[in-house]
Coordinates of C-alpha atoms and ligand atoms in Angstrom, one line a residue:
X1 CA -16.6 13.1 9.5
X2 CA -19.6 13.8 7.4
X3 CA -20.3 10.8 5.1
X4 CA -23.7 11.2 4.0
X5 CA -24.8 8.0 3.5
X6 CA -27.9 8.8 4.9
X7 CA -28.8 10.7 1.9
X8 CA -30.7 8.4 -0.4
X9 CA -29.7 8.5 -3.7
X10 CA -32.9 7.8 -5.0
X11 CA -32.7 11.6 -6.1
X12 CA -29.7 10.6 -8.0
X13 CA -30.5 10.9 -12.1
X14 CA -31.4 7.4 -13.3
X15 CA -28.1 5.5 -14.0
X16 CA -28.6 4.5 -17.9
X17 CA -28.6 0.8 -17.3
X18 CA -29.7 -0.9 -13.6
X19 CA -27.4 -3.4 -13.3
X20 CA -29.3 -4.4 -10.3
X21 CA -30.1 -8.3 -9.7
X22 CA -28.1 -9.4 -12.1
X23 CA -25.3 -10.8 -10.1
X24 CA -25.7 -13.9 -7.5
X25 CA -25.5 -12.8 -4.1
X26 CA -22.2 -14.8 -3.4
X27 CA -20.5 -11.8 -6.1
X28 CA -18.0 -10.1 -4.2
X29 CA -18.3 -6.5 -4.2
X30 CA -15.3 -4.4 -3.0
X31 CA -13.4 -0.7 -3.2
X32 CA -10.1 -0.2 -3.8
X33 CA -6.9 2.0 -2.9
X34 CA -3.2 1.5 -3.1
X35 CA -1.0 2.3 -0.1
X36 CA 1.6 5.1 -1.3
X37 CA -1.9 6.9 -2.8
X38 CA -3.8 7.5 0.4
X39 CA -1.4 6.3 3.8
X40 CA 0.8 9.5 3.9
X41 CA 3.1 9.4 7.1
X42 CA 5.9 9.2 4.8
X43 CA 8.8 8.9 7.1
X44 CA 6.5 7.7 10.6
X45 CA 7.6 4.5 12.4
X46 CA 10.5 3.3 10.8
X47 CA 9.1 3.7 7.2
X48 CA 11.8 4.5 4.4
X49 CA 11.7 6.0 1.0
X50 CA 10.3 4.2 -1.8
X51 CA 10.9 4.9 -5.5
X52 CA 7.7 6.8 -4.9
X53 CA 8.9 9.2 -2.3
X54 CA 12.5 10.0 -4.5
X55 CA 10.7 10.6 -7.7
X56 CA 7.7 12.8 -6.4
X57 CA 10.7 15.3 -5.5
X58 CA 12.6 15.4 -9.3
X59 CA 11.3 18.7 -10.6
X60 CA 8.3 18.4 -13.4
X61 CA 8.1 14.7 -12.6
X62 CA 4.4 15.2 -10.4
X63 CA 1.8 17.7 -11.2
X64 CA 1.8 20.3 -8.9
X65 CA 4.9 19.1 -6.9
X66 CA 2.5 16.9 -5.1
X67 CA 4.0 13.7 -3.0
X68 CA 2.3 11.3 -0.9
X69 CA 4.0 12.4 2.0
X70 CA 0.4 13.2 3.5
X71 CA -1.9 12.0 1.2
X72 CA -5.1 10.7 2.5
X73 CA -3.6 10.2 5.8
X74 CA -5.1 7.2 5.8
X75 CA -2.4 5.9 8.4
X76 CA -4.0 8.3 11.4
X77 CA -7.3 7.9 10.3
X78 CA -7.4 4.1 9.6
X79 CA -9.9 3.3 11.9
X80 CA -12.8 6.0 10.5
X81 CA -11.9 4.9 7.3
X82 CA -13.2 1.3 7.8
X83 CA -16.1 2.2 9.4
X84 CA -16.3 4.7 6.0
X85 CA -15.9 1.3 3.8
X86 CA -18.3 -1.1 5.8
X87 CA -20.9 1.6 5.8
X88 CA -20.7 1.5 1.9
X89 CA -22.1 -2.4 2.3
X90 CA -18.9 -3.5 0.7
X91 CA -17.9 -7.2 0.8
X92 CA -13.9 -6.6 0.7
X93 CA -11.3 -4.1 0.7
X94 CA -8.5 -4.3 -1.6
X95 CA -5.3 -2.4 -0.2
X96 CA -1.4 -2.8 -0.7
X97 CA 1.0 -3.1 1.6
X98 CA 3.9 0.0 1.7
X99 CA 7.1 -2.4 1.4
X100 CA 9.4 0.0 3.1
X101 CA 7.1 0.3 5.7
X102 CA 6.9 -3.3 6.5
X103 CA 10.8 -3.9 5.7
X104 CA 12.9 -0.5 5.2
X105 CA 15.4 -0.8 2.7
X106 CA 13.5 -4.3 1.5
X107 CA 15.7 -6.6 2.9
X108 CA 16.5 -7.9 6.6
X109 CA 14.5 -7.7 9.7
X110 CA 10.9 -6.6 9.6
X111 CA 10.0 -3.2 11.0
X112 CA 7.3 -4.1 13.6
X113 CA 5.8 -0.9 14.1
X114 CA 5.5 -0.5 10.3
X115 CA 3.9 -3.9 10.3
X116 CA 1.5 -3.5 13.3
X117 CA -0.7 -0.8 11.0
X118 CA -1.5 -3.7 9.0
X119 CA -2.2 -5.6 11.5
X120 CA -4.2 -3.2 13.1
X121 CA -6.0 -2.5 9.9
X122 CA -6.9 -6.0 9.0
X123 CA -8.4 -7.0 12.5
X124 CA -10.8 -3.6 12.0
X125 CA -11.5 -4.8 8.6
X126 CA -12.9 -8.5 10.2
X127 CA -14.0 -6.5 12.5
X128 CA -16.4 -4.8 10.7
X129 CA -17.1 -7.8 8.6
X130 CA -15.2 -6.9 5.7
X131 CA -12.8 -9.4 3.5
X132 CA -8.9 -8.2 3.5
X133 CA -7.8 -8.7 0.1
X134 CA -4.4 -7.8 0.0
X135 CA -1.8 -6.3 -2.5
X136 CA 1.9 -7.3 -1.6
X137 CA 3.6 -4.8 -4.2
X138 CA 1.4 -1.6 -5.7
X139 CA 4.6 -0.3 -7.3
X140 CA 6.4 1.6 -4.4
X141 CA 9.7 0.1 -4.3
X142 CA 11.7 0.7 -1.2
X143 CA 14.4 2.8 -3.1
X144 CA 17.7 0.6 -2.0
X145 CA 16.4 -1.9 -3.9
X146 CA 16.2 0.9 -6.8
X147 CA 19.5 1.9 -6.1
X148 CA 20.4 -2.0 -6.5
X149 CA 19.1 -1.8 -9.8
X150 CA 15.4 -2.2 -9.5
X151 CA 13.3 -4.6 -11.2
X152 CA 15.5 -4.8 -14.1
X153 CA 18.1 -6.6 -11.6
X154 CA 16.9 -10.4 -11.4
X155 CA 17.7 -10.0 -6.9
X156 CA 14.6 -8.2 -6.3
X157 CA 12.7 -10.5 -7.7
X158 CA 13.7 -12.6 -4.6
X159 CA 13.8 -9.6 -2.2
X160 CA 9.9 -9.7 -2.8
X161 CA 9.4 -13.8 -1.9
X162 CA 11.4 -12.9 1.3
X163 CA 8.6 -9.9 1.2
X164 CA 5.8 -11.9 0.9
X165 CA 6.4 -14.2 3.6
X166 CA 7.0 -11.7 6.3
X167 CA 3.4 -10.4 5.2
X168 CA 2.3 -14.6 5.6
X169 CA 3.9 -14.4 9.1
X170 CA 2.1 -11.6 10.3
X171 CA -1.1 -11.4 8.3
X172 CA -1.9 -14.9 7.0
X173 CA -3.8 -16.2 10.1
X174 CA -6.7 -13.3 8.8
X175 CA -6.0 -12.7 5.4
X176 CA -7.3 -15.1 2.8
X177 CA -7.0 -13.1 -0.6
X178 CA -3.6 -12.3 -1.7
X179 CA -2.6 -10.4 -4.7
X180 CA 1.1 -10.0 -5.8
X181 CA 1.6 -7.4 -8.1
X182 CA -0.6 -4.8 -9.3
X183 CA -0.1 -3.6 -12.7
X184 CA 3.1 -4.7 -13.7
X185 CA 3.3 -3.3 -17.6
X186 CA 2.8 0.2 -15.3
X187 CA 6.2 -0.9 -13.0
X188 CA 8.1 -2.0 -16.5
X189 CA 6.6 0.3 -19.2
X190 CA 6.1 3.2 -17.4
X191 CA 9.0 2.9 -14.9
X192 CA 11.6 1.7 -16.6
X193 CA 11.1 2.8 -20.4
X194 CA 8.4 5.9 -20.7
X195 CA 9.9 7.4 -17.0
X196 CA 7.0 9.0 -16.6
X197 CA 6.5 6.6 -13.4
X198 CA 8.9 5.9 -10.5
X199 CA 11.7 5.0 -11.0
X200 CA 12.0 7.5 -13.9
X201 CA 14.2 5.3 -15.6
X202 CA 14.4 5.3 -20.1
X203 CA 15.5 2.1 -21.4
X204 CA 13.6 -0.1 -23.3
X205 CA 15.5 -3.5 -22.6
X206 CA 15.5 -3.0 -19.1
X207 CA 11.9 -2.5 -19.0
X208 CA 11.5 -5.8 -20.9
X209 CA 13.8 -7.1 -18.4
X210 CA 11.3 -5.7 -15.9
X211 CA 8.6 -7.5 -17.0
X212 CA 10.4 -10.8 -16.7
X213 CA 11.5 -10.4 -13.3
X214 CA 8.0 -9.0 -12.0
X215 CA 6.3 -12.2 -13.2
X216 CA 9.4 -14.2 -11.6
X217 CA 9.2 -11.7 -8.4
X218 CA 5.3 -12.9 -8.9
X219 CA 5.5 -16.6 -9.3
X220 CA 8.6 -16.7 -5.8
X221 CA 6.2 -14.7 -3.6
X222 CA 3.2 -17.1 -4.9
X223 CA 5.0 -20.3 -4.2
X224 CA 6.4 -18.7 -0.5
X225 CA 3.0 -18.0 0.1
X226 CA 1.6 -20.9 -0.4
X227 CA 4.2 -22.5 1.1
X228 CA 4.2 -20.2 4.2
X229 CA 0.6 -19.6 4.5
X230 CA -1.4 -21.3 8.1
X231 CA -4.3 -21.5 6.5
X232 CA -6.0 -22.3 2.9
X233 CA -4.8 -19.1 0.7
X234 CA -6.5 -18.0 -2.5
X235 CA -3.4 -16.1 -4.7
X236 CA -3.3 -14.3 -7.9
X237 CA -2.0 -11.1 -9.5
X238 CA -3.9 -7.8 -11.8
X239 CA -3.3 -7.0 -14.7
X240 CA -4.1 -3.7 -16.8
X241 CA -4.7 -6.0 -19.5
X242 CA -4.8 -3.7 -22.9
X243 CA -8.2 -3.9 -24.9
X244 CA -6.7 -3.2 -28.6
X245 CA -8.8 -2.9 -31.6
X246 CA -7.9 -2.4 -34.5
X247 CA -9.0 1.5 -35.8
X248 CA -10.1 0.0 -39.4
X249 CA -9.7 -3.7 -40.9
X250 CA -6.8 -2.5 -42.7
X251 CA -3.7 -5.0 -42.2
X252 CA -2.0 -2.5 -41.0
X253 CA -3.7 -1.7 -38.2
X254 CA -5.1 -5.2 -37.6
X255 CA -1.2 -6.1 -37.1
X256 CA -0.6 -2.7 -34.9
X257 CA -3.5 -3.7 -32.8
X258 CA -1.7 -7.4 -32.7
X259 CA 1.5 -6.2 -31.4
X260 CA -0.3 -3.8 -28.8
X261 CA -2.2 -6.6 -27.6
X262 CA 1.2 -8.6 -27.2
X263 CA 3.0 -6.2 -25.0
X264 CA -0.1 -5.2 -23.4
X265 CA -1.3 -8.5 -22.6
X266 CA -0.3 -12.0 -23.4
X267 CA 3.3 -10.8 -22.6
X268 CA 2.1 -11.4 -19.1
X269 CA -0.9 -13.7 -19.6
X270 CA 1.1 -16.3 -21.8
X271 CA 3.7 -16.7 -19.1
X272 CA 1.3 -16.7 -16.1
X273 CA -1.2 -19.2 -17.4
X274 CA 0.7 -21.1 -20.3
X275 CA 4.3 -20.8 -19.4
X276 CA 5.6 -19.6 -22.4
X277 CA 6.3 -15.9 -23.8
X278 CA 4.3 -15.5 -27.0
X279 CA 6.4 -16.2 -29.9
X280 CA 5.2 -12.7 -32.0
X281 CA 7.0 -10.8 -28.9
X282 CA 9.8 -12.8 -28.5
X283 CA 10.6 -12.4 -32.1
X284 CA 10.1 -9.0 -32.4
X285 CA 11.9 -8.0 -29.3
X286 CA 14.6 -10.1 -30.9
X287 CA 14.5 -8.0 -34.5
X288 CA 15.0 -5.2 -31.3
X289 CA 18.2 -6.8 -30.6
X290 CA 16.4 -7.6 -26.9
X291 CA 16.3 -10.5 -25.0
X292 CA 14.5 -11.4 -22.1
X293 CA 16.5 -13.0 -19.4
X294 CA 15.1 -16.2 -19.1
X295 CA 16.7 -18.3 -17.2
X296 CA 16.2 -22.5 -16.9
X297 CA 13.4 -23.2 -14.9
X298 CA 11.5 -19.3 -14.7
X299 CA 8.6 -20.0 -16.4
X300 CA 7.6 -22.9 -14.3
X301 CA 8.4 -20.8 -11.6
X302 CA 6.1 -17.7 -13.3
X303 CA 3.2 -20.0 -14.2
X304 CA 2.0 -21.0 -10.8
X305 CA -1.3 -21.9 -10.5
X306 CA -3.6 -18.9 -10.1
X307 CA -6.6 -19.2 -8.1
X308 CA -7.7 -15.6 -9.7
X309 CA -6.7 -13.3 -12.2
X310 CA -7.1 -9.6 -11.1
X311 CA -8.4 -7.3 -14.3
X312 CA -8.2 -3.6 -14.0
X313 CA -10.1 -1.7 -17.0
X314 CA -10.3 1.9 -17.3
X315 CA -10.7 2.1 -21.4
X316 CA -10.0 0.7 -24.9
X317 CA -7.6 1.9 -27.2
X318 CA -7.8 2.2 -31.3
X319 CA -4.7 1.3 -32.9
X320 CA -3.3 2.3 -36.1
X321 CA -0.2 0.9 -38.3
X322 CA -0.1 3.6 -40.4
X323 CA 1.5 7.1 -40.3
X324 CA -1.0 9.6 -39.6
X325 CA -1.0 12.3 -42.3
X326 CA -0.4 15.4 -40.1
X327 CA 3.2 16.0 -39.8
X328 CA 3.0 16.5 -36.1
X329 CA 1.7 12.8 -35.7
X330 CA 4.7 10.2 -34.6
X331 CA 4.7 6.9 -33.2
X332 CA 5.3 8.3 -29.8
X333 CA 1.6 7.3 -28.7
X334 CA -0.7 9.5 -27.1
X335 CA 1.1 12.7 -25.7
X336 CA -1.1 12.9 -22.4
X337 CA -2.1 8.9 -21.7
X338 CA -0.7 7.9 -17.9
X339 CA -0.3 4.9 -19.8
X340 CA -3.1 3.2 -17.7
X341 CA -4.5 1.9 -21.3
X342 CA -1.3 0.3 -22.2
X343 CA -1.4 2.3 -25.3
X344 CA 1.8 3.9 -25.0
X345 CA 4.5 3.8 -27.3
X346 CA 7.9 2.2 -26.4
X347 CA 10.2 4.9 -25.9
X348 CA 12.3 4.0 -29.3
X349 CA 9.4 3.7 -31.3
X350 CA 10.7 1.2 -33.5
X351 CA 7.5 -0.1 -34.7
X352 CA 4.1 2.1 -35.6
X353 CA 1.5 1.7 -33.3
X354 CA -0.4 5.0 -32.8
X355 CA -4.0 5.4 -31.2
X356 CA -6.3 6.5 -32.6
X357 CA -9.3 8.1 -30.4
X358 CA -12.8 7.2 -31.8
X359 CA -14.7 10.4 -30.3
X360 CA -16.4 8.6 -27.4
X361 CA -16.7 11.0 -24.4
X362 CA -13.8 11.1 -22.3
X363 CA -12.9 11.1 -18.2
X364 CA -11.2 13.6 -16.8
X365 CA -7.5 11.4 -18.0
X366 CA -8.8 12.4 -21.5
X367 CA -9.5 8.1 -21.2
X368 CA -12.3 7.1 -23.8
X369 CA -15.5 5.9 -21.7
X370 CA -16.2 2.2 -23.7
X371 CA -17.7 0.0 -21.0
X372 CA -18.0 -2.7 -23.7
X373 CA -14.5 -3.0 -23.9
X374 CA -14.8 -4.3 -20.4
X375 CA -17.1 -7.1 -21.9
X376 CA -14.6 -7.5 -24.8
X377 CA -11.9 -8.1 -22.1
X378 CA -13.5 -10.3 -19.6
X379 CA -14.7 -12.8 -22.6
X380 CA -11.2 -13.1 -24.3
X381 CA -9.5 -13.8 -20.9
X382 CA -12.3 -16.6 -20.4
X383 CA -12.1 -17.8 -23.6
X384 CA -8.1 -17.8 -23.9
X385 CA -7.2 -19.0 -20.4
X386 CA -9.8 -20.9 -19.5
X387 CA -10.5 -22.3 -15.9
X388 CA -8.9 -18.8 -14.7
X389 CA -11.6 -17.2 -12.7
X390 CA -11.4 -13.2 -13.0
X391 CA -12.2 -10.4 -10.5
X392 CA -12.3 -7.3 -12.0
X393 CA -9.9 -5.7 -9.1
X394 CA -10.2 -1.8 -10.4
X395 CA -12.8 -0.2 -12.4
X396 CA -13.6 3.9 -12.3
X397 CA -13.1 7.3 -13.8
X398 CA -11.7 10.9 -13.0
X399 CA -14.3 13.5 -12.9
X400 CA -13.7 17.2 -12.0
X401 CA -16.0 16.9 -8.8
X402 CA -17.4 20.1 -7.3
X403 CA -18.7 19.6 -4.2
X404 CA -22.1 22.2 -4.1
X405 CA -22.8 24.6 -1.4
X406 CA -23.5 22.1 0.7
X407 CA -20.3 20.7 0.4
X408 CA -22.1 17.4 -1.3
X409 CA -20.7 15.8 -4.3
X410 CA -23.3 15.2 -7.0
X411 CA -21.1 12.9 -9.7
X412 CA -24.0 11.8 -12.2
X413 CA -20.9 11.2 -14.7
X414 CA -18.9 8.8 -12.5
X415 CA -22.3 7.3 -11.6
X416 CA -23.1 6.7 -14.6
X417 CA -19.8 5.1 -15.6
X418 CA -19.9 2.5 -12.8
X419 CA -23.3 1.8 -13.9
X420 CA -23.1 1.2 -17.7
X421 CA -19.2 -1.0 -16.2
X422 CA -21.2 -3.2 -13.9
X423 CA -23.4 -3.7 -16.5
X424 CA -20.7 -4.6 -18.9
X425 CA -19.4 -6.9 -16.3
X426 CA -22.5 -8.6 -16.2
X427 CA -22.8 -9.0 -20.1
X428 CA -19.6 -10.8 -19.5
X429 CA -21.0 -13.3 -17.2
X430 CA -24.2 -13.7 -19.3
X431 CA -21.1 -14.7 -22.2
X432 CA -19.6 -17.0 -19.7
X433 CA -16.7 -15.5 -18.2
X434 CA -16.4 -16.7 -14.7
X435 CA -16.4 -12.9 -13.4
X436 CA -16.7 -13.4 -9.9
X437 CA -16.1 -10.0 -8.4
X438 CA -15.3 -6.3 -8.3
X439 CA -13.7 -3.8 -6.8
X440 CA -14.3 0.0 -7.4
X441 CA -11.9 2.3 -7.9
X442 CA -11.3 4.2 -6.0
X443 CA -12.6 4.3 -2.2
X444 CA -12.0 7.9 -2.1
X445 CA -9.5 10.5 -3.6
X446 CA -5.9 10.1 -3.7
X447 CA -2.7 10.5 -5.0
X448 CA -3.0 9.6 -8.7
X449 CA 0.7 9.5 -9.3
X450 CA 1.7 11.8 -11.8
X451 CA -0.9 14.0 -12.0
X452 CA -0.9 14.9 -7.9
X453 CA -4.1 15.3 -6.9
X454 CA -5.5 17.2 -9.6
X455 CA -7.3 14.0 -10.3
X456 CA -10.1 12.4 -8.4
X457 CA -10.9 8.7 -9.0
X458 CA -13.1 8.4 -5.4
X459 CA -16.3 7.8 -4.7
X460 CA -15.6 9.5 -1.8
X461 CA -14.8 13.0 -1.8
X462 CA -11.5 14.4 0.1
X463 CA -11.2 17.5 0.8
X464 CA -6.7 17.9 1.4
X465 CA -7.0 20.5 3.7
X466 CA -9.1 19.2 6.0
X467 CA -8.8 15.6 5.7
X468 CA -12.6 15.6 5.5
X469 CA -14.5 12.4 4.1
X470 CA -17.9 13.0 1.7
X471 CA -19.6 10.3 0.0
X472 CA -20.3 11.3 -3.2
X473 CA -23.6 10.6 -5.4
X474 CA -21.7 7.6 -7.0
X475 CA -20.8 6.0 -3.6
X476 CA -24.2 5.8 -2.7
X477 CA -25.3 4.7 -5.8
X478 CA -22.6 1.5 -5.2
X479 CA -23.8 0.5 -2.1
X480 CA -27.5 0.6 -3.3
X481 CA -26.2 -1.1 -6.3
X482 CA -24.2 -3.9 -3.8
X483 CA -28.1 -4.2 -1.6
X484 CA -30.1 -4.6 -4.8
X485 CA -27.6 -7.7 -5.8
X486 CA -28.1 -9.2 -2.3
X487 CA -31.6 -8.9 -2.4
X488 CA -31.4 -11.2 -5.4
Ligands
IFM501 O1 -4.7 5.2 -9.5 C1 -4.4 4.1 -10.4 C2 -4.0 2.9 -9.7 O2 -3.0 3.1 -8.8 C3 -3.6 1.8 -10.6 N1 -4.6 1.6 -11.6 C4 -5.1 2.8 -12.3 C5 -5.6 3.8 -11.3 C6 -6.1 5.1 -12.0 O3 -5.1 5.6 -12.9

């Protein structure tokens, strides 16, 4: 494994800001990766399909055809992959846990050799002297459970408390930091109404029904875990909260940006921290004929105390309430977006909410590069949900890396991204948002769902066919980044 972090990247170009110092050495620095996007050994060990594995096969669904039915294999080379993260200086590791690894078909007995990777992986991790901070659900759904009805059906929400505590049993003697879901506007919006996630599935009031029973599936697995756990637990959830702004100060787009902040945001915030959906949603999901199936006593249940709220912030979106003038324009939302802004479009389109691009340069996703909206971001969730403190649990940007004759990775753009971010982050903090860590993404190259591998969010460098591990320019930018903090 070459991993060239003996390279200084002193001849790196000067990132444009040096966020260096700015952050108190108790800051917890991290990398991040989700467990269907770099374990592979899809059917090893007992492991069943997830929603994941099923949809990856539908025809046009994946770029390329790709699956994760290799991926990263991560799962052979676990071991070389820690000693990859703790040579990056890194703090903690954020991974998920494959559900129908760990319990095949999501309910019933635990699958032990599914669960002994973790185990495996989390003693290396404390081995090396690296925090496990672990994901229960990064959106691959053991596909019974699917077939059951999925998250619109209120059941799995308590298929994943029984999920969570078999994790506690196993991994809570180690594991301190627990995240429940990752993303779950992705799992509702983009699973359940767009389809262009897993499941696949086009229907708007299930995916609000989705979103309820993710934040119930949430606040069960927080109370088993806290109720289960041996030792003192820290538990929250991430969010892709949606930055909106309005594209001008016209009503009309003040109100689109509004409503995209609604279903983007406080849809999940409100309940989580408040207990209580905000009223502006409710109502229109009402004028929607749509009703989210509350039931007496959810949202005490879904508003658990949180002892962190996970932000993940890739861009900002522009939103217009107006029509735009070309014919071709509709209220469908961007065309190409993976949705990982939250500026997608329901899939009826009842009301107008277009974005509108500003011209700043864009990633590889076509995703606008506005670090300040990552300021803009982690201020409002201090300032509306105060008392919360924040982790900023993903943070990066696709490039199209070509590694150079010597097979090394020179990303001046993604260095430069993470640079002008951290320095946003610490903005934030100068503002007074209780930021208090954050995670890149990603480790290294993965699966990036629907677009295969064509897209590369690592600051690590894979190369498929070999398996072969490079640190790129913008890895060893972060872990000079992580020893300048330290130094104070
Ligand atoms: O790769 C994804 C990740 O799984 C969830 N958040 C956004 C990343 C980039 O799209």
């Amino acid at each position: 494994m070459t991993t060239s972090l003996d390279r200084s990247s002193a001849s790196a170009p000067e990132p444009r800001s040096d966020a260096g110092s700015r952050f108190p050495v108790d800051f917890l620095w991290g990398v991040a990766t989700s467990a269907y996007q770099i374990e592979g050994a899809a059917s090893e060990d007992g492991r069943t399909a997830s929603i994941w594995d099923t949809f990856s096969r539908v025809p046009g669904a994946v770029h390329n055809g790709d699956n994760g039915d290799v991926a990263c294999d991560h799962y052979h080379r676990m071991p070389e992959d820690v000693d990859l993260i703790a040579g990056l200086g890194v703090d903690s590791y954020r991974f998920s846990l494959s559900w129908p690894r760990i319990q095949p078909g999501g309910r019933g007995a635990v699958n032990q050799r599914g669960i002994a990777f973790y185990d495996r992986l989390v003693d290396r991790l404390l081995e090396r002297d690296v925090l496990p901070w672990v994901t229960l659900y990064h959106w691959d759904l053991p596909q019974e459970l699917e077939d059951a009805g999925g998250w619109p059906a209120r059941d799995t929400a308590y298929r994943f408390a029984d999920f969570a505590e078999i994790a506690m049993n196993r991994l809570g003697d180690r594991v301190r930091w627990w995240t429940t879901l990752n993303e779950p506007w992705c799992s509702a919006v983009l699973g359940y109404d767009t389809g262009r996630h897993a499941p696949g599935r086009q229907d708007f009031g299930d995916s609000m029904a989705a979103v309820h029973h993710l934040l119930l599936g949430h606040g069960l697995a927080a109370q088993r875990l806290r109720e289960t756990a041996p030792e003192p637990i820290q538990v929250g959830i991430t969010l892709n909260t949606t930055h909106a702004l309005p594209a001008t100060d016209a009503d009309a787009d003040r109100a689109a940006a509004r409503r995209a902040d609604g279903f983007g945001t406080r849809i999940y915030t409100d309940p989580l921290v408040l207990g209580s959906y905000p009223t502006d949603v409710v109502d229109e999901l009402a004028a929607r004929g749509v009703r989210l199936p509350v039931q007496h006593g959810d949202l005490s249940v879904i508003a658990q105390p949180l002892d962190f709220l996970g932000v993940n912030y890739y861009t900002t979106h522009y939103f217009s309430g107006s029509p735009e003038e070309d014919a071709e324009a509709s209220a469908e939302g961007p065309a190409e977006s993976s949705g990982e802004g939250s500026g997608e479009q329901a899939a009826d389109g009842v009301a107008l909410t277009r974005v509108v691009p500003q011209g700043y340069p864009v990633t590889a996703m076509d995703w606008e590069i506005t670090p300040f909206g990552l300021t803009g971001m982690l201020t409002r969730l201090g300032a509306d949900y105060p008392g919360v403190p924040l982790y900023v649990t993903e943070n990066g940007a696709a490039f199209d890396d070509r590694p150079d004759q010597d097979g090394e990775v020179e990303d001046a753009d993604r260095t430069a991204y993470f640079a002008e971010h951290i320095e946003a982050v610490a903005a934030a903090r100068d503002a007074g948002a209780d930021v208090r860590g954050y995670f890149a993404w990603s480790l290294m190259d993965n699966f990036e769902w629907g677009y295969g591998y064509d897209k590369r969010f690592g600051i690590v460098h894979v190369d498929y066919p070999t398996q072969k591990r490079t640190v790129k320019q913008s890895g060893r930018w972060f872990r000079d980044n992580i020893r300048r903090n330290r130094q104070g």
